[in-house]
CSV table of C-alpha atoms and ligand atoms in Angstrom, one decimal:
chain,number,residue,atom,x,y,z
A,37,MET,CA,-41.1,202.7,195.4
A,38,SER,CA,-39.4,201.3,192.4
A,39,GLU,CA,-36.2,202.9,191.0
A,40,SER,CA,-34.4,202.3,187.8
A,41,LEU,CA,-30.6,202.4,187.6
A,42,SER,CA,-30.9,204.7,184.6
A,43,ARG,CA,-29.8,207.8,186.5
A,44,ARG,CA,-26.9,209.8,185.0
A,45,THR,CA,-24.4,208.3,187.5
A,46,PHE,CA,-25.2,205.0,186.0
A,47,LEU,CA,-24.4,205.9,182.5
A,48,GLY,CA,-20.9,204.9,183.6
A,49,ALA,CA,-22.1,201.2,183.4
A,50,ALA,CA,-21.8,201.2,179.6
A,51,ALA,CA,-18.3,202.7,179.7
A,52,ALA,CA,-17.3,200.0,182.3
A,53,ALA,CA,-18.7,197.3,180.0
A,54,ALA,CA,-16.8,198.7,177.1
A,55,ALA,CA,-13.6,198.7,179.1
A,56,THR,CA,-14.1,195.0,180.0
A,57,THR,CA,-14.3,194.1,176.3
A,58,ALA,CA,-11.0,195.9,175.8
A,59,LEU,CA,-9.1,193.4,178.0
A,60,PRO,CA,-6.9,190.8,176.4
A,61,ALA,CA,-8.8,188.0,174.9
A,62,ASP,CA,-8.3,184.2,174.8
A,63,ALA,CA,-8.7,182.0,171.7
A,64,LEU,CA,-12.5,182.1,172.1
A,65,GLY,CA,-12.6,185.8,172.3
A,66,ALA,CA,-13.4,186.1,176.0
A,67,ALA,CA,-11.9,188.6,178.3
A,68,ILE,CA,-9.0,187.3,180.4
A,69,GLU,CA,-9.0,188.4,184.0
A,70,ALA,CA,-5.8,187.5,185.9
A,71,PRO,CA,-5.6,185.0,187.5
A,72,GLY,CA,-8.9,183.4,186.6
A,73,VAL,CA,-9.3,182.7,182.9
A,74,PHE,CA,-12.9,182.5,181.7
A,75,ARG,CA,-14.2,180.9,178.5
A,76,ARG,CA,-16.9,182.6,176.5
A,77,ARG,CA,-20.2,182.2,178.4
A,78,ALA,CA,-23.4,181.2,176.9
A,79,ALA,CA,-25.6,184.3,176.5
A,80,ARG,CA,-28.0,183.3,179.4
A,81,PHE,CA,-29.8,185.3,182.0
A,82,THR,CA,-29.3,183.5,185.4
A,83,ALA,CA,-30.4,184.2,188.9
A,84,ILE,CA,-29.5,182.2,192.0
A,85,SER,CA,-30.9,182.7,195.5
A,86,SER,CA,-31.8,181.1,198.8
A,87,ALA,CA,-34.7,178.7,198.5
A,88,ASN,CA,-37.2,181.3,199.6
A,89,GLY,CA,-36.3,183.2,196.5
A,90,ILE,CA,-38.0,180.8,194.0
A,91,ARG,CA,-40.4,183.5,193.0
A,92,GLY,CA,-37.7,186.1,193.1
A,93,VAL,CA,-35.4,184.3,190.6
A,94,GLN,CA,-38.3,183.9,188.2
A,95,ARG,CA,-39.1,187.6,188.5
A,96,ALA,CA,-35.5,188.7,188.2
A,97,VAL,CA,-34.9,186.6,185.0
A,98,GLU,CA,-38.1,187.8,183.4
A,99,LEU,CA,-37.1,191.4,184.1
A,100,MET,CA,-33.6,190.9,182.8
A,101,GLN,CA,-34.9,189.3,179.6
A,102,LYS,CA,-37.0,192.4,179.1
A,103,GLY,CA,-33.9,194.6,179.5
A,104,SER,CA,-33.8,195.4,183.2
A,105,ASP,CA,-30.5,196.1,184.8
A,106,THR,CA,-29.2,193.2,186.9
A,107,LEU,CA,-29.5,195.0,190.2
A,108,ASP,CA,-33.0,196.4,189.5
A,109,ALA,CA,-34.1,192.9,188.6
A,110,GLY,CA,-32.6,191.5,191.8
A,111,VAL,CA,-34.2,194.1,193.9
A,112,GLU,CA,-37.6,193.3,192.3
A,113,GLY,CA,-36.9,189.7,193.0
A,114,VAL,CA,-36.2,190.1,196.7
A,115,LYS,CA,-39.0,192.6,197.2
A,116,ILE,CA,-41.5,189.7,196.7
A,117,GLN,CA,-40.2,188.2,200.0
A,118,GLU,CA,-39.8,191.6,201.8
A,119,LEU,CA,-43.5,192.4,201.1
A,120,ASP,CA,-44.8,188.9,201.9
A,121,PRO,CA,-46.2,188.9,205.4
A,122,ASN,CA,-45.8,185.1,205.6
A,123,ASP,CA,-42.0,185.2,205.2
A,124,ASN,CA,-40.9,185.7,208.8
A,125,SER,CA,-37.2,186.2,207.8
A,126,VAL,CA,-37.4,189.3,205.7
A,127,GLY,CA,-39.1,192.7,205.5
A,128,TYR,CA,-42.8,193.0,206.5
A,129,GLY,CA,-43.6,190.2,208.9
A,130,GLY,CA,-40.0,189.6,209.7
A,131,LEU,CA,-39.4,188.5,213.4
A,132,PRO,CA,-38.5,191.4,215.7
A,133,ASN,CA,-35.7,192.1,218.1
A,134,GLU,CA,-36.0,191.2,221.8
A,135,GLU,CA,-38.0,194.4,222.4
A,136,GLY,CA,-40.5,193.5,219.7
A,137,VAL,CA,-39.2,196.0,217.2
A,138,VAL,CA,-38.5,194.8,213.6
A,139,GLN,CA,-35.0,196.0,212.5
A,140,LEU,CA,-34.1,195.3,208.9
A,141,ASP,CA,-30.7,194.9,207.2
A,142,ALA,CA,-29.8,194.9,203.5
A,143,SER,CA,-26.9,195.4,201.1
A,144,CYS,CA,-26.3,195.3,197.4
A,145,MET,CA,-23.6,195.6,194.8
A,146,HIS,CA,-23.8,196.6,191.1
A,147,GLY,CA,-20.9,195.0,189.3
A,148,PRO,CA,-20.8,197.2,186.1
A,149,THR,CA,-20.5,200.4,188.1
A,150,LYS,CA,-18.5,199.0,191.0
A,151,ARG,CA,-20.9,200.5,193.6
A,152,ALA,CA,-22.4,199.3,196.8
A,153,GLY,CA,-25.1,200.4,199.2
A,154,ALA,CA,-26.4,199.1,202.5
A,155,VAL,CA,-28.7,199.8,205.5
A,156,ALA,CA,-28.7,198.3,208.9
A,157,ALA,CA,-31.1,198.4,211.8
A,158,LEU,CA,-33.7,200.1,209.7
A,159,GLU,CA,-37.1,200.4,211.3
A,160,GLY,CA,-40.5,201.0,209.8
A,161,ILE,CA,-39.7,200.5,206.1
A,162,LYS,CA,-40.9,197.4,204.4
A,163,THR,CA,-38.3,197.2,201.6
A,164,PRO,CA,-34.7,197.8,202.9
A,165,SER,CA,-33.4,196.4,199.5
A,166,GLU,CA,-34.8,199.5,197.8
A,167,VAL,CA,-33.2,201.8,200.5
A,168,ALA,CA,-29.8,200.1,200.1
A,169,ARG,CA,-30.0,200.7,196.3
A,170,LEU,CA,-30.8,204.4,197.0
A,171,VAL,CA,-27.7,204.6,199.1
A,172,LEU,CA,-25.7,203.0,196.3
A,173,LYS,CA,-27.2,205.3,193.7
A,174,TYR,CA,-27.5,208.7,195.3
A,175,THR,CA,-24.7,208.9,197.9
A,176,ASN,CA,-21.0,208.7,198.3
A,177,HIS,CA,-21.6,206.5,201.3
A,178,ILE,CA,-22.1,202.7,201.5
A,179,LEU,CA,-23.8,202.0,204.8
A,180,LEU,CA,-26.5,204.0,206.6
A,181,VAL,CA,-27.8,202.7,210.0
A,182,GLY,CA,-30.7,203.2,212.3
A,183,LEU,CA,-32.6,206.5,212.5
A,184,GLY,CA,-30.3,208.0,209.8
A,185,ALA,CA,-31.2,205.2,207.4
A,186,LYS,CA,-34.9,205.7,208.2
A,187,ARG,CA,-34.8,209.4,207.7
A,188,PHE,CA,-32.9,208.9,204.4
A,189,ALA,CA,-35.6,206.5,203.2
A,190,MET,CA,-38.5,208.8,204.2
A,191,SER,CA,-36.9,211.6,202.3
A,192,TYR,CA,-37.5,209.5,199.2
A,193,GLY,CA,-41.1,209.0,200.1
A,194,PHE,CA,-41.1,205.7,201.9
A,195,LYS,CA,-43.8,205.3,204.5
A,196,ASP,CA,-43.1,204.6,208.2
A,197,GLU,CA,-45.2,201.5,208.9
A,198,ASP,CA,-45.7,198.9,211.6
A,199,LEU,CA,-43.8,195.9,210.3
A,200,LEU,CA,-45.1,193.4,212.8
A,201,THR,CA,-47.9,191.2,211.6
A,202,PRO,CA,-50.4,189.5,214.0
A,203,GLN,CA,-48.5,186.3,213.4
A,204,SER,CA,-44.9,187.7,213.9
A,205,ARG,CA,-46.2,189.5,217.1
A,206,GLU,CA,-47.6,186.2,218.4
A,207,ILE,CA,-44.3,184.4,217.7
A,208,TRP,CA,-42.4,187.2,219.6
A,209,LEU,CA,-44.8,187.1,222.6
A,210,ARG,CA,-44.4,183.3,222.8
A,211,TRP,CA,-40.6,183.6,222.7
A,212,ARG,CA,-40.6,186.3,225.4
A,213,ALA,CA,-42.9,184.2,227.6
A,214,ASN,CA,-40.5,181.2,227.6
A,215,ARG,CA,-37.1,183.0,227.7
A,216,GLY,CA,-36.1,181.4,230.9
A,217,HIS,CA,-36.3,181.2,234.7
A,218,GLU,CA,-33.8,184.0,235.4
A,219,ASP,CA,-35.6,187.0,234.0
A,220,ASP,CA,-38.9,188.7,234.9
A,221,TRP,CA,-41.1,187.1,232.3
A,222,VAL,CA,-43.6,184.4,233.4
A,223,ASP,CA,-42.7,181.1,231.9
A,224,VAL,CA,-45.1,179.1,229.7
A,225,LEU,CA,-45.7,175.5,230.7
A,226,ASP,CA,-42.7,173.2,230.4
A,227,THR,CA,-44.8,171.0,228.1
A,228,GLU,CA,-44.9,173.8,225.5
A,229,GLN,CA,-42.2,173.8,222.9
A,230,MET,CA,-39.5,176.5,223.1
A,231,VAL,CA,-39.5,178.9,220.2
A,232,VAL,CA,-36.4,178.3,218.0
A,233,ARG,CA,-34.6,181.5,217.0
A,234,PRO,CA,-34.5,181.4,213.2
A,235,THR,CA,-32.0,183.3,211.0
A,236,GLY,CA,-33.8,183.8,207.8
A,237,THR,CA,-32.7,186.0,204.9
A,238,ILE,CA,-32.8,186.2,201.1
A,239,ASN,CA,-29.7,186.5,199.0
A,240,LEU,CA,-30.1,186.8,195.2
A,241,ASN,CA,-27.4,187.1,192.6
A,242,THR,CA,-28.0,187.9,188.9
A,243,ILE,CA,-26.1,187.9,185.6
A,244,ASN,CA,-27.4,189.0,182.2
A,245,ASP,CA,-26.5,188.2,178.6
A,246,LYS,CA,-23.8,190.9,178.7
A,247,GLY,CA,-22.1,189.3,181.7
A,248,GLU,CA,-23.1,192.1,184.0
A,249,ILE,CA,-23.4,190.9,187.6
A,250,SER,CA,-25.2,192.1,190.7
A,251,SER,CA,-26.0,190.8,194.2
A,252,ILE,CA,-28.4,191.7,197.0
A,253,THR,CA,-29.1,190.4,200.4
A,254,THR,CA,-32.0,191.5,202.7
A,255,THR,CA,-33.1,190.2,206.1
A,256,SER,CA,-34.9,190.9,209.4
A,257,GLY,CA,-31.8,189.2,210.9
A,258,LEU,CA,-31.5,186.9,213.9
A,259,ALA,CA,-34.9,186.7,215.6
A,260,PHE,CA,-35.2,188.4,219.0
A,261,LYS,CA,-31.7,189.8,218.6
A,262,ILE,CA,-30.3,192.5,220.9
A,263,PRO,CA,-31.6,195.9,219.6
A,264,GLY,CA,-29.1,197.4,217.2
A,265,ARG,CA,-27.5,194.0,216.3
A,266,ALA,CA,-26.5,193.9,212.6
A,267,GLY,CA,-25.6,190.6,211.0
A,268,ASP,CA,-23.8,189.8,207.9
A,269,SER,CA,-26.5,190.9,205.4
A,270,PRO,CA,-25.7,194.7,205.5
A,271,ILE,CA,-21.9,194.1,205.5
A,272,VAL,CA,-20.6,194.4,202.0
A,273,GLY,CA,-18.1,191.5,201.6
A,274,ALA,CA,-20.0,189.3,204.0
A,275,GLY,CA,-23.7,189.1,203.2
A,276,GLN,CA,-23.0,189.6,199.5
A,277,TYR,CA,-20.3,190.7,197.2
A,278,THR,CA,-19.8,191.2,193.5
A,279,ASP,CA,-16.8,191.6,191.3
A,280,ASN,CA,-18.1,192.1,187.8
A,281,ALA,CA,-14.9,190.5,186.4
A,282,ILE,CA,-15.3,187.3,188.4
A,283,GLY,CA,-18.8,186.7,189.9
A,284,ALA,CA,-21.0,187.2,192.9
A,285,ALA,CA,-21.7,185.4,196.2
A,286,GLY,CA,-23.9,185.8,199.2
A,287,SER,CA,-25.2,184.0,202.2
A,288,THR,CA,-28.0,183.1,204.6
A,289,GLY,CA,-27.7,181.7,208.1
A,290,LEU,CA,-25.9,182.8,211.2
A,291,GLY,CA,-24.5,186.2,210.3
A,292,GLU,CA,-21.8,186.4,213.0
A,293,ALA,CA,-20.2,183.2,211.6
A,294,ASN,CA,-20.1,184.7,208.1
A,295,ILE,CA,-18.7,188.1,209.2
A,296,MET,CA,-15.7,186.3,210.7
A,297,VAL,CA,-14.6,185.2,207.3
A,298,CYS,CA,-16.0,188.0,205.0
A,299,GLY,CA,-17.7,185.1,203.3
A,300,GLY,CA,-19.2,186.9,200.2
A,301,PHE,CA,-15.8,188.4,199.4
A,302,LEU,CA,-13.9,185.2,200.2
A,303,THR,CA,-16.2,183.1,197.9
A,304,VAL,CA,-15.6,185.5,195.0
A,305,GLU,CA,-11.8,185.3,195.7
A,306,HIS,CA,-12.0,181.5,195.6
A,307,MET,CA,-13.6,181.8,192.2
A,308,ARG,CA,-10.9,184.2,191.1
A,309,GLN,CA,-8.4,181.5,191.9
A,310,GLY,CA,-10.2,179.2,189.5
A,311,MET,CA,-12.7,177.4,191.8
A,312,ARG,CA,-16.2,176.7,190.4
A,313,PRO,CA,-19.0,178.2,192.4
A,314,THR,CA,-20.0,175.2,194.5
A,315,ASP,CA,-16.3,174.4,195.4
A,316,ALA,CA,-15.8,178.1,196.2
A,317,CYS,CA,-18.8,178.0,198.6
A,318,LEU,CA,-17.5,174.8,200.2
A,319,ALA,CA,-14.0,176.3,200.7
A,320,THR,CA,-15.5,179.3,202.4
A,321,LEU,CA,-17.6,177.1,204.8
A,322,LYS,CA,-14.4,175.2,205.7
A,323,ARG,CA,-12.9,178.6,206.8
A,324,VAL,CA,-16.0,179.3,208.8
A,325,VAL,CA,-15.7,176.1,210.7
A,326,ALA,CA,-12.0,176.7,211.3
A,327,LEU,CA,-12.8,180.2,212.8
A,328,THR,CA,-15.8,179.0,214.9
A,329,PRO,CA,-15.3,179.4,218.7
A,330,PRO,CA,-15.6,176.2,220.7
A,331,ARG,CA,-18.9,177.3,222.4
A,332,LEU,CA,-20.6,177.2,219.0
A,333,LEU,CA,-19.2,173.7,218.1
A,334,ASP,CA,-20.7,170.4,219.2
A,335,PRO,CA,-18.6,167.6,220.7
A,336,GLN,CA,-17.8,166.3,217.2
A,337,GLY,CA,-16.5,169.8,216.2
A,338,LYS,CA,-19.5,170.6,214.0
A,339,PRO,CA,-21.1,174.0,214.1
A,340,LYS,CA,-24.3,174.4,216.1
A,341,PHE,CA,-25.7,176.7,213.4
A,342,GLN,CA,-26.5,176.6,209.7
A,343,LEU,CA,-24.8,178.8,207.1
A,344,THR,CA,-25.3,178.6,203.3
A,345,PHE,CA,-23.5,180.3,200.5
A,346,TYR,CA,-24.8,180.9,196.9
A,347,ALA,CA,-22.5,181.9,194.1
A,348,ILE,CA,-22.5,182.7,190.4
A,349,ASN,CA,-19.5,183.2,188.1
A,350,LYS,CA,-18.8,185.2,185.0
A,351,LEU,CA,-19.7,182.2,182.9
A,352,GLY,CA,-23.1,182.0,184.4
A,353,GLU,CA,-22.2,178.9,186.3
A,354,TYR,CA,-23.8,178.7,189.7
A,355,GLY,CA,-23.7,176.7,192.9
A,356,SER,CA,-24.4,176.6,196.6
A,357,ALA,CA,-23.1,174.9,199.7
A,358,ALA,CA,-24.4,174.6,203.2
A,359,ILE,CA,-23.0,173.4,206.5
A,360,TYR,CA,-26.0,171.0,206.8
A,361,ALA,CA,-28.5,169.8,204.2
A,362,GLY,CA,-30.4,172.6,202.4
A,363,THR,CA,-31.7,173.8,199.1
A,364,TYR,CA,-31.5,176.9,196.9
A,365,ALA,CA,-33.4,178.4,194.0
A,366,VAL,CA,-32.1,179.0,190.6
A,367,HIS,CA,-33.4,180.2,187.2
A,368,ASP,CA,-30.9,179.4,184.4
A,369,GLY,CA,-32.7,181.2,181.7
A,370,THR,CA,-35.1,178.4,181.0
A,371,GLU,CA,-36.9,177.6,184.2
A,372,ALA,CA,-36.9,178.3,188.0
A,373,LYS,CA,-36.1,175.3,190.1
A,374,ILE,CA,-35.2,174.3,193.6
A,375,ARG,CA,-31.9,172.3,193.9
A,376,ASP,CA,-29.9,170.7,196.7
A,377,SER,CA,-27.0,172.6,198.1
A,378,ALA,CA,-23.7,170.8,198.4
A,379,VAL,CA,-23.3,169.8,202.1
A,380,LEU,CA,-20.2,170.2,204.3
A,381,PHE,CA,-21.5,167.8,207.0
A,382,PRO,CA,-24.0,165.3,205.7
A,383,LYS,CA,-25.9,163.9,208.7
B,202,LIG,N1,-27.8,186.1,207.9
B,202,LIG,C1,-28.7,187.0,208.6
B,202,LIG,C2,-28.3,187.4,209.9
B,202,LIG,O1,-27.6,186.7,210.6
B,202,LIG,O2,-28.7,188.5,210.3
């Protein structure tokens, strides 16, 4: 189900854009937003995402170049991963909770209209990004969860489907079989490798030639989580955040660590104070480490988890930083490429 942001409530976007141009201007004619001062940006379409979004940034920029709204383009970009059965971190084929049920989270923000939508613990619907956008577009709410979110989605014609693939079911069964000696499951042989609990996600942020910005994050969350657990992805201000005057930011990795610092919001606030995107992401990661409880730190004081932030500012400048080495995807209007994130703790 594909939706366009052309509904009447979104006619306000044009008015909002006009209001932006009415702000005071610097010598180059660009809007001045206190306290950050931005120069005129090159008229470029740009999308930045987690590395699994390499096809998504390509799609998002292509759509924006054809006139698509920044959020519509971002949703189409992340849907590629949601519908890909081989991406075990998102949508269809995402790894399930401890009971073998796939529960999906997503949130989005549309800068020009200052609106947000999100869903958490959504079952049976392959593309939570689209449902989050429907919450944004058709309701006065921001976050719908569980059965309510599912019924809301089905009222728009989404089908209730089994989201486990044979591969993701096999991974879950293997995890369940080697959980430990203190539960009722029969262990696999000690010689067999334990299943690592991945935290995959896709975050994608977009800006068009008018400086309109959107962000979206979608995930199946922490693999084998306790049923009902929601991570950072559906939390506006944590998993993603957009302020159309400043920029957008989002994350992948251990959601609980991000929720503690409201990392999407904090990264945008760092940019508001004048930091460039990569520095803003690094500053947020430092706050994450400062707020990490000892049980999640190794003896050197380094986190036992990975977390990555991705950011874009009003100029179309972009950057990413991770606790440990990692990569991200970006399309700067000319080509899509994978780049290295800045690293807080190089190994
Ligand atoms: N960042 C995805 C999650 O923790 O659910």
